[in-house]
Structure formats: structure tokens, C-alpha cells
Short mmCIF file of C-alpha atoms (C1' of nucleotides) in Angstrom, two decimals:
data_model
loop_
_atom_site.label_atom_id
_atom_site.label_comp_id
_atom_site.label_asym_id
_atom_site.label_seq_id
_atom_site.Cartn_x
_atom_site.Cartn_y
_atom_site.Cartn_z
CA MET A 1 0.00 0.00 0.00
CA THR A 2 1.26 3.43 -0.85
CA ALA A 3 -0.90 5.66 1.32
CA ALA A 4 -4.51 5.14 2.24
CA ALA A 5 -6.96 7.97 1.64
CA ALA A 6 -7.92 9.02 5.14
CA PRO A 7 -7.17 6.44 7.83
CA GLY A 8 -3.40 6.54 8.02
CA PRO A 9 -2.08 10.12 8.10
CA GLY A 10 -4.29 12.98 9.21
CA LYS A 11 -5.68 15.42 6.71
CA GLY A 12 -3.57 18.26 8.02
CA GLU A 13 -0.48 16.16 7.42
CA LEU A 14 -1.57 15.47 3.85
CA VAL A 15 -2.16 19.13 3.11
CA TYR A 16 1.20 19.98 4.65
CA GLN A 17 3.07 17.42 2.56
CA GLN A 18 1.26 18.41 -0.62
CA LEU A 19 1.94 22.11 -0.15
CA ARG A 20 5.52 21.44 0.82
CA ALA A 21 6.06 19.27 -2.25
CA ASP A 22 4.54 21.95 -4.49
CA ILE A 23 6.76 24.61 -2.96
CA GLU A 24 9.87 22.44 -3.29
CA ALA A 25 9.02 21.58 -6.89
CA GLY A 26 8.43 25.22 -7.76
CA THR A 27 4.80 24.64 -8.70
CA LEU A 28 4.10 27.25 -6.07
CA PRO A 29 6.75 29.87 -6.86
CA PRO A 30 8.21 32.29 -4.31
CA GLY A 31 5.81 35.09 -3.57
CA ALA A 32 2.74 33.12 -4.64
CA PRO A 33 -0.28 34.09 -2.51
CA LEU A 34 -1.72 31.27 -0.42
CA GLY A 35 -5.26 32.26 0.44
CA GLU A 36 -6.92 29.86 2.82
CA LEU A 37 -10.04 29.81 0.70
CA ALA A 38 -8.04 28.98 -2.41
CA LEU A 39 -6.22 26.18 -0.60
CA VAL A 40 -9.51 24.78 0.63
CA ALA A 41 -10.65 24.57 -2.98
CA ARG A 42 -7.28 23.20 -4.10
CA THR A 43 -6.91 20.47 -1.49
CA GLY A 44 -10.50 19.61 -0.65
CA ALA A 45 -9.78 19.84 3.06
CA SER A 46 -11.38 22.32 5.42
CA ARG A 47 -9.88 25.54 6.69
CA THR A 48 -8.65 24.00 9.94
CA PRO A 49 -6.12 21.55 8.42
CA VAL A 50 -5.18 24.17 5.85
CA ARG A 51 -4.35 26.63 8.59
CA GLU A 52 -2.39 23.97 10.45
CA ALA A 53 -0.34 23.23 7.34
CA LEU A 54 0.34 26.93 6.75
CA ARG A 55 1.58 27.39 10.32
CA ARG A 56 3.92 24.42 10.02
CA LEU A 57 5.26 25.70 6.72
CA ALA A 58 5.77 29.12 8.28
CA ALA A 59 7.77 27.50 11.09
CA ASP A 60 9.87 25.81 8.40
CA GLY A 61 10.47 29.20 6.81
CA LEU A 62 8.83 28.13 3.56
CA VAL A 63 5.94 30.58 3.78
CA GLU A 64 5.71 34.09 5.17
CA LEU A 65 2.72 34.75 7.40
CA ALA A 66 1.53 38.34 7.65
CA PRO A 67 -1.06 38.79 10.40
CA ARG A 68 -4.52 39.61 9.05
CA GLN A 69 -2.97 39.73 5.63
CA GLY A 70 -2.58 36.14 4.54
CA ALA A 71 0.25 33.80 3.63
CA ARG A 72 2.68 33.84 0.72
CA VAL A 73 5.38 31.46 -0.41
CA SER A 74 8.58 32.86 1.08
CA ARG A 75 10.71 34.80 -1.34
CA VAL A 76 14.26 33.96 -2.28
CA SER A 77 17.16 36.34 -2.61
CA LEU A 78 20.70 35.76 -3.68
CA ARG A 79 21.69 36.60 -0.13
CA SER A 80 19.39 33.92 1.27
CA VAL A 81 21.00 31.39 -1.05
CA ARG A 82 24.44 32.26 0.23
CA ASP A 83 23.16 32.20 3.81
CA LEU A 84 21.67 28.76 3.32
CA TYR A 85 24.86 27.32 1.88
CA ASP A 86 26.99 28.95 4.57
CA LEU A 87 24.88 27.26 7.19
CA ARG A 88 24.92 23.92 5.39
CA ALA A 89 28.70 24.19 5.11
CA LEU A 90 28.78 24.51 8.87
CA LEU A 91 26.39 21.65 9.65
CA GLU A 92 26.61 18.97 6.98
CA PRO A 93 30.33 18.24 7.22
CA GLU A 94 29.82 17.74 10.94
CA ALA A 95 26.88 15.45 10.18
CA MET A 96 29.19 13.49 7.87
CA ARG A 97 31.72 13.13 10.65
CA GLN A 98 29.14 11.83 13.07
CA ALA A 99 27.65 9.50 10.47
CA ALA A 100 31.08 8.12 9.62
CA ARG A 101 31.56 7.23 13.28
CA ALA A 102 28.24 5.35 13.52
CA PRO A 103 29.09 2.11 11.71
CA GLY A 104 25.99 0.27 12.91
CA SER A 105 23.54 2.65 11.26
CA PRO A 106 21.23 1.74 8.37
CA LEU A 107 23.25 4.20 6.32
CA HIS A 108 26.26 1.91 6.17
CA ALA A 109 24.11 -1.01 5.11
CA GLN A 110 22.85 1.07 2.17
CA LEU A 111 26.22 2.35 1.07
CA PRO A 112 27.08 -0.51 -1.33
CA ARG A 113 23.74 -0.19 -3.10
CA VAL A 114 24.06 3.59 -3.30
CA ARG A 115 27.56 3.26 -4.74
CA ALA A 116 26.43 0.75 -7.34
CA GLU A 117 23.60 3.03 -8.35
CA LEU A 118 25.94 6.01 -8.65
CA VAL A 119 28.28 4.04 -10.92
CA ARG A 120 25.34 2.88 -13.00
CA LEU A 121 24.18 6.49 -13.41
CA GLN A 122 27.70 7.52 -14.38
CA ARG A 123 27.54 5.18 -17.35
CA ARG A 124 24.17 6.37 -18.58
CA SER A 125 24.06 9.13 -21.15
CA PRO A 126 22.75 12.52 -20.00
CA SER A 127 18.98 12.87 -19.99
CA ALA A 128 16.24 14.37 -17.91
CA ALA A 129 15.42 10.92 -16.55
CA ARG A 130 19.00 10.41 -15.44
CA SER A 131 19.02 13.78 -13.70
CA ALA A 132 15.80 12.97 -11.90
CA ALA A 133 17.11 9.57 -10.85
CA PHE A 134 20.32 11.09 -9.57
CA TYR A 135 18.58 13.79 -7.56
CA ALA A 136 16.26 11.22 -6.03
CA LEU A 137 19.26 9.13 -5.07
CA ALA A 138 21.12 12.14 -3.69
CA ASP A 139 18.11 13.10 -1.61
CA ARG A 140 17.86 9.59 -0.17
CA PHE A 141 21.56 9.69 0.59
CA ASP A 142 21.39 13.05 2.36
CA GLN A 143 18.43 11.83 4.37
CA ALA A 144 20.24 8.65 5.36
CA VAL A 145 23.30 10.61 6.46
CA ALA A 146 21.17 12.90 8.59
CA ASP A 147 19.34 9.94 10.10
CA ALA A 148 22.67 8.35 10.98
CA CYS A 149 23.54 11.33 13.17
CA PRO A 150 23.14 10.53 16.83
CA ASN A 151 22.49 14.22 17.51
CA ALA A 152 18.72 14.71 17.46
CA HIS A 153 18.95 18.50 17.47
CA LEU A 154 21.26 18.42 14.48
CA GLN A 155 18.84 16.09 12.74
CA ARG A 156 16.01 18.52 13.34
CA VAL A 157 17.94 21.46 11.93
CA LEU A 158 19.10 19.51 8.89
CA ALA A 159 15.52 18.44 8.23
CA ASP A 160 14.48 22.08 8.40
CA LEU A 161 17.09 23.06 5.83
CA ARG A 162 16.44 20.26 3.35
CA PRO A 163 13.29 21.69 1.70
CA HIS A 164 15.03 25.00 1.19
CA SER A 165 17.87 23.29 -0.67
CA ALA A 166 15.45 21.24 -2.74
CA ARG A 167 13.54 24.34 -3.72
CA LEU A 168 16.66 26.12 -4.88
CA ARG A 169 17.60 23.20 -7.08
CA ASN A 170 14.20 23.13 -8.72
CA LEU A 171 13.95 26.90 -9.09
CA SER A 172 17.15 27.07 -11.09
CA HIS A 173 17.40 24.66 -13.99
CA LEU A 174 20.92 23.52 -13.46
CA ASP A 175 23.47 22.78 -16.09
CA PRO A 176 23.22 19.05 -16.91
CA ALA A 177 27.00 18.96 -16.82
CA ARG A 178 26.73 19.59 -13.10
CA ILE A 179 25.40 16.04 -12.71
CA GLU A 180 28.77 14.62 -13.73
CA THR A 181 30.78 16.46 -11.13
CA SER A 182 28.13 15.92 -8.48
CA LEU A 183 28.24 12.18 -9.15
CA VAL A 184 31.98 12.14 -8.54
CA GLU A 185 31.56 14.18 -5.36
CA HIS A 186 28.95 11.77 -4.06
CA LEU A 187 31.17 8.80 -4.82
CA ARG A 188 33.90 10.44 -2.79
CA MET A 189 31.52 10.91 0.15
CA VAL A 190 30.20 7.36 -0.07
CA ASP A 191 33.67 5.86 -0.19
CA ALA A 192 34.82 7.95 2.75
CA LEU A 193 31.83 6.86 4.80
CA ALA A 194 32.35 3.22 3.88
CA ALA A 195 35.98 3.51 4.92
CA GLY A 196 34.97 5.16 8.17
CA ASP A 197 37.17 8.15 7.37
CA ALA A 198 35.30 10.95 9.10
CA GLU A 199 37.58 13.80 8.07
CA GLU A 200 37.68 12.76 4.44
CA ALA A 201 33.88 12.48 4.43
CA ALA A 202 33.58 15.95 5.92
CA ALA A 203 36.03 17.38 3.40
CA ALA A 204 34.20 15.73 0.52
CA CYS A 205 30.92 17.16 1.79
CA ALA A 206 32.40 20.66 2.11
CA ALA A 207 33.76 20.47 -1.42
CA HIS A 208 30.40 19.28 -2.70
CA LEU A 209 28.63 22.20 -1.06
CA ALA A 210 31.09 24.73 -2.41
CA GLN A 211 30.59 23.40 -5.91
CA GLY A 212 26.83 23.39 -5.50
CA LEU A 213 26.74 26.99 -4.34
CA ALA A 214 28.91 28.14 -7.22
CA THR A 215 26.69 26.35 -9.72
CA ILE A 216 23.44 27.68 -8.33
CA VAL A 217 24.70 31.26 -8.07
CA ALA A 218 25.97 31.13 -11.65
CA THR A 219 22.66 29.69 -12.84
CA LEU A 220 20.61 32.28 -11.00
CA ARG A 221 22.80 35.08 -12.33
CA GLN A 222 22.26 33.77 -15.84
CA ASP A 223 18.50 33.24 -15.41
CA THR A 224 17.93 36.73 -14.13
CA GLY A 225 20.34 38.40 -16.51
CA GLY A 226 22.61 39.40 -13.66
CA VAL A 227 20.11 41.97 -12.54
CA LEU A 228 19.87 40.80 -8.98
CA ASP A 229 22.47 41.64 -6.44
CA ASP A 230 20.46 41.53 -3.28
CA LEU A 231 17.08 41.64 -4.92
CA ASP A 232 14.21 39.23 -4.53
CA LEU A 233 13.74 37.20 -7.65
CA PRO A 234 10.13 36.68 -8.58
CA LEU A 235 10.45 33.08 -9.74
CA GLY A 236 12.66 30.63 -11.57
CA ALA A 237 11.74 31.96 -14.99
CA ARG A 238 11.27 28.88 -17.13
CA MET B 1 0.54 52.29 25.57
CA THR B 2 2.74 49.31 26.17
CA ALA B 3 0.61 46.51 24.72
CA ALA B 4 -3.16 46.50 24.57
CA ALA B 5 -5.06 43.49 25.82
CA ALA B 6 -6.45 42.02 22.63
CA PRO B 7 -5.97 44.27 19.59
CA GLY B 8 -2.21 44.13 19.22
CA PRO B 9 -0.96 40.53 19.15
CA GLY B 10 -3.34 37.74 18.19
CA LYS B 11 -4.67 35.38 20.80
CA GLY B 12 -2.78 32.45 19.33
CA GLU B 13 0.43 34.40 19.73
CA LEU B 14 -0.37 35.14 23.35
CA VAL B 15 -1.06 31.50 24.14
CA TYR B 16 2.14 30.51 22.37
CA GLN B 17 4.26 32.94 24.32
CA GLN B 18 2.65 32.03 27.62
CA LEU B 19 3.13 28.30 27.10
CA ARG B 20 6.66 28.80 25.88
CA ALA B 21 7.50 30.94 28.88
CA ASP B 22 6.04 28.33 31.23
CA ILE B 23 8.01 25.56 29.55
CA GLU B 24 11.22 27.57 29.64
CA ALA B 25 10.68 28.46 33.29
CA GLY B 26 9.97 24.85 34.20
CA THR B 27 6.47 25.60 35.41
CA LEU B 28 5.44 23.03 32.85
CA PRO B 29 8.01 20.28 33.45
CA PRO B 30 9.17 17.80 30.80
CA GLY B 31 6.59 15.12 30.24
CA ALA B 32 3.71 17.25 31.53
CA PRO B 33 0.51 16.46 29.61
CA LEU B 34 -0.94 19.34 27.63
CA GLY B 35 -4.60 18.57 27.05
CA GLU B 36 -6.29 21.06 24.81
CA LEU B 37 -9.25 21.27 27.14
CA ALA B 38 -6.97 21.99 30.10
CA LEU B 39 -5.15 24.69 28.13
CA VAL B 40 -8.45 26.27 27.17
CA ALA B 41 -9.30 26.52 30.85
CA ARG B 42 -5.80 27.72 31.69
CA THR B 43 -5.49 30.43 29.07
CA GLY B 44 -9.09 31.47 28.50
CA ALA B 45 -8.68 31.20 24.74
CA SER B 46 -10.58 28.83 22.52
CA ARG B 47 -9.31 25.52 21.15
CA THR B 48 -8.25 27.00 17.81
CA PRO B 49 -5.53 29.33 19.15
CA VAL B 50 -4.51 26.66 21.64
CA ARG B 51 -4.00 24.16 18.84
CA GLU B 52 -2.05 26.72 16.85
CA ALA B 53 0.25 27.34 19.81
CA LEU B 54 0.79 23.61 20.34
CA ARG B 55 1.75 23.09 16.70
CA ARG B 56 4.23 25.92 16.83
CA LEU B 57 5.76 24.56 20.01
CA ALA B 58 5.98 21.13 18.42
CA ALA B 59 7.82 22.66 15.48
CA ASP B 60 10.21 24.22 18.00
CA GLY B 61 10.76 20.81 19.55
CA LEU B 62 9.41 21.95 22.90
CA VAL B 63 6.38 19.64 22.90
CA GLU B 64 5.89 16.16 21.53
CA LEU B 65 2.73 15.63 19.52
CA ALA B 66 1.35 12.10 19.37
CA PRO B 67 -1.46 11.79 16.82
CA ARG B 68 -4.81 11.14 18.43
CA GLN B 69 -3.02 10.95 21.71
CA GLY B 70 -2.40 14.50 22.78
CA ALA B 71 0.59 16.71 23.45
CA ARG B 72 3.22 16.55 26.19
CA VAL B 73 6.11 18.79 27.11
CA SER B 74 9.10 17.23 25.40
CA ARG B 75 11.31 15.17 27.65
CA VAL B 76 14.95 15.84 28.33
CA SER B 77 17.74 13.31 28.44
CA LEU B 78 21.39 13.70 29.24
CA ARG B 79 22.07 12.83 25.63
CA SER B 80 19.78 15.62 24.41
CA VAL B 81 21.70 18.06 26.61
CA ARG B 82 24.99 17.02 25.06
CA ASP B 83 23.44 17.17 21.60
CA LEU B 84 22.18 20.67 22.20
CA TYR B 85 25.53 21.95 23.40
CA ASP B 86 27.37 20.22 20.56
CA LEU B 87 25.16 22.03 18.11
CA ARG B 88 25.50 25.35 19.90
CA ALA B 89 29.26 24.90 19.90
CA LEU B 90 29.04 24.58 16.15
CA LEU B 91 26.75 27.55 15.54
CA GLU B 92 27.31 30.21 18.18
CA PRO B 93 31.03 30.78 17.67
CA GLU B 94 30.27 31.31 14.00
CA ALA B 95 27.50 33.72 14.98
CA MET B 96 30.06 35.57 17.09
CA ARG B 97 32.40 35.82 14.14
CA GLN B 98 29.71 37.25 11.93
CA ALA B 99 28.53 39.64 14.62
CA ALA B 100 32.09 40.86 15.22
CA ARG B 101 32.34 41.71 11.55
CA ALA B 102 29.11 43.76 11.53
CA PRO B 103 30.24 46.94 13.28
CA GLY B 104 27.16 48.94 12.33
CA SER B 105 24.71 46.69 14.14
CA PRO B 106 22.68 47.71 17.19
CA LEU B 107 24.71 45.13 19.08
CA HIS B 108 27.83 47.27 19.02
CA ALA B 109 25.90 50.27 20.24
CA GLN B 110 24.76 48.26 23.25
CA LEU B 111 28.15 46.82 24.12
CA PRO B 112 29.32 49.62 26.46
CA ARG B 113 26.11 49.46 28.46
CA VAL B 114 26.27 45.66 28.64
CA ARG B 115 29.85 45.81 29.81
CA ALA B 116 29.06 48.37 32.50
CA GLU B 117 26.19 46.20 33.72
CA LEU B 118 28.42 43.13 33.84
CA VAL B 119 31.00 44.97 35.92
CA ARG B 120 28.28 46.25 38.21
CA LEU B 121 26.99 42.70 38.71
CA GLN B 122 30.51 41.49 39.42
CA ARG B 123 30.69 43.81 42.39
CA ARG B 124 27.36 42.77 43.87
CA SER B 125 27.31 40.01 46.44
CA PRO B 126 25.76 36.72 45.38
CA SER B 127 21.98 36.54 45.63
CA ALA B 128 19.01 35.20 43.74
CA ALA B 129 18.28 38.69 42.47
CA ARG B 130 21.79 39.02 41.10
CA SER B 131 21.52 35.68 39.35
CA ALA B 132 18.20 36.64 37.78
CA ALA B 133 19.60 39.99 36.66
CA PHE B 134 22.65 38.31 35.15
CA TYR B 135 20.63 35.72 33.27
CA ALA B 136 18.32 38.39 31.91
CA LEU B 137 21.35 40.36 30.74
CA ALA B 138 22.97 37.28 29.22
CA ASP B 139 19.75 36.47 27.36
CA ARG B 140 19.58 39.99 25.95
CA PHE B 141 23.22 39.72 24.92
CA ASP B 142 22.74 36.38 23.17
CA GLN B 143 19.71 37.75 21.39
CA ALA B 144 21.59 40.84 20.26
CA VAL B 145 24.45 38.74 18.95
CA ALA B 146 22.07 36.55 16.98
CA ASP B 147 20.28 39.61 15.61
CA ALA B 148 23.59 41.04 14.48
CA CYS B 149 24.17 38.02 12.23
CA PRO B 150 23.52 38.85 8.60
CA ASN B 151 22.65 35.20 7.97
CA ALA B 152 18.87 34.89 8.31
CA HIS B 153 18.92 31.08 8.28
CA LEU B 154 21.44 31.05 11.09
CA GLN B 155 19.28 33.51 12.99
CA ARG B 156 16.30 31.20 12.61
CA VAL B 157 18.18 28.17 13.90
CA LEU B 158 19.66 30.07 16.83
CA ALA B 159 16.19 31.31 17.75
CA ASP B 160 14.97 27.71 17.69
CA LEU B 161 17.70 26.60 20.05
CA ARG B 162 17.39 29.43 22.56
CA PRO B 163 14.30 28.17 24.43
CA HIS B 164 15.91 24.76 24.82
CA SER B 165 18.95 26.32 26.46
CA ALA B 166 16.81 28.48 28.70
CA ARG B 167 14.81 25.47 29.81
CA LEU B 168 17.91 23.54 30.75
CA ARG B 169 19.17 26.39 32.87
CA ASN B 170 15.91 26.63 34.76
CA LEU B 171 15.49 22.87 35.16
CA SER B 172 18.81 22.52 36.89
CA HIS B 173 19.40 24.89 39.79
CA LEU B 174 22.91 25.87 38.97
CA ASP B 175 25.69 26.47 41.42
CA PRO B 176 25.69 30.21 42.24
CA ALA B 177 29.47 30.10 41.88
CA ARG B 178 28.88 29.50 38.19
CA ILE B 179 27.71 33.09 37.90
CA GLU B 180 31.20 34.35 38.68
CA THR B 181 32.92 32.43 35.91
CA SER B 182 30.11 33.12 33.48
CA LEU B 183 30.46 36.84 34.16
CA VAL B 184 34.13 36.69 33.27
CA GLU B 185 33.39 34.70 30.12
CA HIS B 186 30.81 37.24 29.04
CA LEU B 187 33.20 40.09 29.62
CA ARG B 188 35.69 38.33 27.39
CA MET B 189 33.09 38.00 24.64
CA VAL B 190 31.95 41.61 24.96
CA ASP B 191 35.51 42.93 24.83
CA ALA B 192 36.33 40.80 21.80
CA LEU B 193 33.24 42.05 19.99
CA ALA B 194 34.01 45.65 20.86
CA ALA B 195 37.53 45.19 19.55
CA GLY B 196 36.21 43.60 16.39
CA ASP B 197 38.32 40.50 17.01
CA ALA B 198 36.17 37.80 15.42
CA GLU B 199 38.39 34.85 16.30
CA GLU B 200 38.82 35.88 19.89
CA ALA B 201 35.05 36.33 20.20
CA ALA B 202 34.47 32.88 18.73
CA ALA B 203 37.02 31.32 21.05
CA ALA B 204 35.49 33.03 24.06
CA CYS B 205 32.06 31.78 23.03
CA ALA B 206 33.34 28.23 22.62
CA ALA B 207 34.96 28.32 26.03
CA HIS B 208 31.79 29.68 27.56
CA LEU B 209 29.74 26.86 26.06
CA ALA B 210 32.17 24.18 27.21
CA GLN B 211 31.99 25.54 30.74
CA GLY B 212 28.21 25.74 30.61
CA LEU B 213 27.87 22.16 29.45
CA ALA B 214 30.19 20.89 32.16
CA THR B 215 28.25 22.77 34.82
CA ILE B 216 24.86 21.60 33.68
CA VAL B 217 25.89 17.98 33.32
CA ALA B 218 27.42 18.02 36.78
CA THR B 219 24.28 19.61 38.22
CA LEU B 220 21.98 17.15 36.52
CA ARG B 221 24.10 14.22 37.68
CA GLN B 222 23.88 15.53 41.21
CA ASP B 223 20.15 16.27 41.07
CA THR B 224 19.28 12.82 39.81
CA GLY B 225 21.79 11.03 42.00
CA GLY B 226 23.76 9.91 38.98
CA VAL B 227 21.05 7.47 38.04
CA LEU B 228 20.60 8.73 34.53
CA ASP B 229 22.95 7.76 31.77
CA ASP B 230 20.70 8.01 28.78
CA LEU B 231 17.46 8.02 30.67
CA ASP B 232 14.71 10.59 30.56
CA LEU B 233 14.60 12.60 33.69
CA PRO B 234 11.08 13.25 34.90
CA LEU B 235 11.69 16.83 35.98
CA GLY B 236 14.20 19.15 37.56
CA ALA B 237 13.21 18.09 41.08
CA ARG B 238 12.23 20.99 43.36
"C1'" DG C 1 -7.03 66.62 -11.90
"C1'" DT C 2 -5.65 65.18 -7.48
"C1'" DG C 3 -6.20 63.89 -2.87
"C1'" DT C 4 -9.03 62.51 0.96
"C1'" DG C 5 -12.67 60.03 3.15
"C1'" DC C 6 -16.04 56.52 3.36
"C1'" DA C 7 -18.25 52.30 2.38
"C1'" DA C 8 -18.60 47.70 0.88
"C1'" DA C 9 -16.43 43.31 0.17
"C1'" DG C 10 -13.22 39.86 1.03
"C1'" DA C 11 -10.05 37.74 3.97
"C1'" DT C 12 -8.22 36.15 8.37
"C1'" DG C 13 -8.91 35.29 13.55
"C1'" DT C 14 -11.83 33.03 16.70
"C1'" DA C 15 -15.34 30.16 18.60
"C1'" DT C 16 -18.17 26.22 18.65
"C1'" DA C 17 -20.44 21.83 16.98
"C1'" DC C 18 -19.81 17.21 15.21
"C1'" DA C 19 -17.31 12.72 14.16
"C1'" DG C 20 -13.76 9.13 14.83
"C1'" DG C 21 -10.52 6.87 17.68
"C1'" DA C 22 -7.88 5.65 21.96
"C1'" DT C 23 -7.80 4.70 26.75
"C1'" DG C 24 -9.44 2.82 31.09
"C1'" DC C 25 -12.60 0.17 33.70
"C1'" DA C 26 -16.05 -2.98 34.69
"C1'" DC C 27 -18.03 -7.26 33.90
"C1'" DC C 28 -18.09 -11.87 32.36
"C1'" DG C 29 -15.95 -16.28 31.50
"C1'" DC C 30 -12.49 -19.66 32.78
"C1'" DG D 1 -8.28 -15.61 41.46
"C1'" DC D 2 -6.97 -14.31 36.87
"C1'" DG D 3 -7.33 -13.15 32.10
"C1'" DG D 4 -10.02 -11.42 28.22
"C1'" DT D 5 -13.65 -8.92 26.16
"C1'" DG D 6 -16.93 -5.20 25.68
"C1'" DC D 7 -18.47 -0.74 26.75
"C1'" DA D 8 -18.42 3.94 28.40
"C1'" DT D 9 -15.98 8.17 28.46
"C1'" DC D 10 -12.75 11.47 27.07
"C1'" DC D 11 -9.82 13.07 23.82
"C1'" DT D 12 -8.22 14.82 19.40
"C1'" DG D 13 -9.28 15.74 14.32
"C1'" DT D 14 -12.37 18.09 11.35
"C1'" DA D 15 -15.90 21.11 9.73
"C1'" DT D 16 -18.51 25.22 9.85
"C1'" DA D 17 -20.46 29.73 11.61
"C1'" DC D 18 -19.53 34.34 13.46
"C1'" DA D 19 -16.74 38.67 14.42
"C1'" DT D 20 -13.23 41.77 13.14
"C1'" DC D 21 -9.86 43.85 10.41
"C1'" DT D 22 -7.64 45.11 6.05
"C1'" DT D 23 -8.07 46.44 1.56
"C1'" DT D 24 -9.96 48.27 -2.57
"C1'" DG D 25 -12.91 51.04 -5.20
"C1'" DC D 26 -15.61 55.10 -5.74
"C1'" DA D 27 -17.50 59.47 -4.75
"C1'" DC D 28 -16.86 64.03 -3.32
"C1'" DA D 29 -14.43 68.16 -2.11
"C1'" DC D 30 -10.61 71.13 -3.08
#
DNA sequence: GTGTGCAAAGATGTATACAGGATGCACCGC
DNA sequence: GCGGTGCATCCTGTATACATCTTTGCACAC
């Protein structure tokens, strides 16, 4: 069973996940108004679960909530992108270290399969399907690394940051060539984790983040014609 | 007017702040059940704002929300204490660095007053009032440092962590002698910030956190008779 | 023609009513 | 005496109705 209609998760949870997915995917672009009435019509739920979902998303920083004025998808600026990557550069290498030192975790059991899948993707020719498969794999990997952290607070913060990163990736249509380098970077991380080399894993993660930031900034600059410098960008063009 | 009864902040906001303050202060100890009905009676608001407040607190990690089973104040374990301080040790020194490099911020304008107040407190004889005054000052200082960070994501995470730290302090009745050392550590941080020495400020912050963790762990060990090792402690005694 | 003021409409904030599920206890059977 | 089942009660999850505020559009005065 994938997910039953009503009995399993509550309706508020469903609305939350749907809205979050739409925001991450860019279907709901930054700045998009989120009227409760409109969301009731969109999701079929009542105002109560809709409100609950909006509050949770606001706590995640994915929507901005103006009192008596409604909700909007939170806007993105070049500065916020840099801020996000600065913070990830602080946290994720540390998460890698901790994960590398937790050999009994489910992460380590998955590593051989992840590695095999990465190699398989390396041999495929570039295509949208390959990109999608890689990103799905990378997301699962990041999640597994975070879950392997014994530090629950760190896990919570990383989980908070993940949707922001996902949104950035989907807002800016990245250069397909980026996949190649990112594959290599992930292989380096996987191998370091498998070897239990915490510092190498952390270094690989830091390098991966630096590359990712450079790519996204370049892409955003190109998409917006270099107009932005600290401006809010209305949406990922397309 | 300071703050009108109803018109200014919404009722949900009021309930949230009240509950959060009670959790931080320890009035609502870890594990305490938070029935919506009981909170309605306690706060005078209706169930809708109460629910909103509970969701926000759950997002902060201050309450645990079991579906169809109600909310409880989140429990605290020795491990969670270590986790929290590990994370703070990662984030707050970096925040200090960034704050030290933002000379135009309101923080720097406040530094002379904060320093004078610290010196004044140093000369007072130990008392509960002095402790309370110091903690209030330290909280304002931490807040000002976080606000001086240009990184909005970092600000958000630091704000999320603050109530957890405050709760720990109030759960464990700290040794009054700790105030003395903490005063000195704060003076070191303030002076480093005033001098614009980012690395010295970060080092001072790290030292302060290490001392704080050691003190709290020792206090908790003593309070619980050393029974806990990874156990949940029911409450900060008293 | 411009600016101000008012009024109507739409939205959010709040309160309450209804439905489904979990927990605890009492009763029955063994 | 002990274990299991069934029911009663309370709770949360959801839906809807009401009150209040913000906003927008228009009319009028300057």
C-alpha cells in the first residue's frame, strides 16, 4: 500500500506534505499568494487543516505569514541562497563526521547499493530521466546521512534546511554537466563513509557544497540576466 | 501604551508565548501532559488558538505531539543536553564571528552598556536577584548577537535553540558560583566584539559553552543522584 | 485633476459543533 | 483468582459559523 486515503495520516499532514512538495518543486513559486479559501478549494480539506499546514510551513520558513494579511510562499534572494549554503557548510560536514563514526547505522548497510547506483548512473548518457534519478538518489543519501547522526537537534535542523535546498535546485534549472561532477563528489563521500574516514567524508561534503553553491549562483545570475544583487527574484523563470 | 489586551498581538500568539515561557521556566516540566481542554481553561482562549500554539511549540521541539493521543512537554535526556551543546558549539562561535564583523549593528551600540552592567553585577554580592539579573542580561546579549548576524537562516536556527537552552538552565538549579565564571566569560566575549576580534570572540564563546555544558551535566548528575545515563529525567526536582 | 474620506467586500482570527478513535474500567468467563 | 472482552468516556481531528480587520474602489471636495 502506498498511502490510504484518510485512515493513516491525518488530513492536516496530507495538506502539509502536498503544499511542501509543491513549494519544493516550484509549482508554487516564491511570492505566490496562499489564500486559505483557495487552498480549501485546491486540497478539498477544510480551513482548519489548511491553517495547520500553513503554520507548520511558516515554522519551516517556507511561507511568510503576515497577520490579518494572509500567507505567501517565502521569497528567495541571492543573499538567502548564500546564507543557506553557509549554514549547510557549517552543519553537513559535521553530520558526515558523526555518520562516519556510527558504523551500525542503516546508512552503512545502504552504502554498497548507493555506490552501485551512482556508478550505474555515471555510465548512462545525459537525460532528464537520469538527472531525476540522480537527484532522487542524492536526496535519499542526504536523508540517510542525517538519520545516521546521533544528535537529534542536528537532525532537526538539517531536516528544516532540506526543503530549502530542494527548492533552490528546482527553481534554477541547473546545467546538466553539473550532474557529472556531483556524481563524482557523491562517490567520494560514499567511499569515505564506507571507509569510516570521518575527516575525508567531511572534506568531501564541504567540497560538494562549495561546488553546488557556485553552480546555483551562476545559474541564477544567468537566469535573471545578472540583474539581482540583493534583490528578490520573482520566480525561476522557465 | 505598552501593549493593549487584545488588539495588538493575536490570541494564538499570546497562548504561544505564555506556554513557551512556562516551559522555559519549568512551570510546565518535561513530560507534563498538555490537554487542549486543560489549556483552554488555563489560558481562557478557545481551542483553535490553543492548537495553533501547540503546533508551533511542536515545530520548535518543545512539545511532543502524538497523533490522536495529545501533546506533552518534550522530555529531556542527558544525551539531548549534550546534543544541544554540541550544536551550539558549532553555531554560536560562528555567529560571534559574523557579529564581530558587523560593526554597524545595534549590538555594538549596546556593548558599552552591557559591559558596564556586567561589571556592576561582578561587584554585587551573590543573591538570587543578582543571578536573575545576570541571566536576563545574558539572554539579551545572546539575542543581540544573533540579531547582528547577517545570515537569516542562522538567525532562525539560533532562535529555535534558545528556548531549549533556557529550559535547561531553569530545570537545573545551577551552582551560584557559576555566575562568577560566566560573568568573566561574558566580559571576554563583549571585549572581543568591541575590539572587532572575530576569532577571539568565537574562542570566548566556545569556552563559555564548554563551561556551561560541564556545569549543567554536573548539576543534573547531582540532582538525579547519577542514576541517569541516557534516561529521561522526569523533571528538575524541586 | 488630485487627494481625501467613506463604504462595501473579502479575507483572516476566533469560537463552537460534530465525528472518529484511543484509553481505562467494569463485567463476564475460565 | 486471573485473564479477556466489551463498553463507556474522554480526547483529538475536522468542519462550519460568526466577528473583526484590512483592503480596494468610488464618490466628493478642493
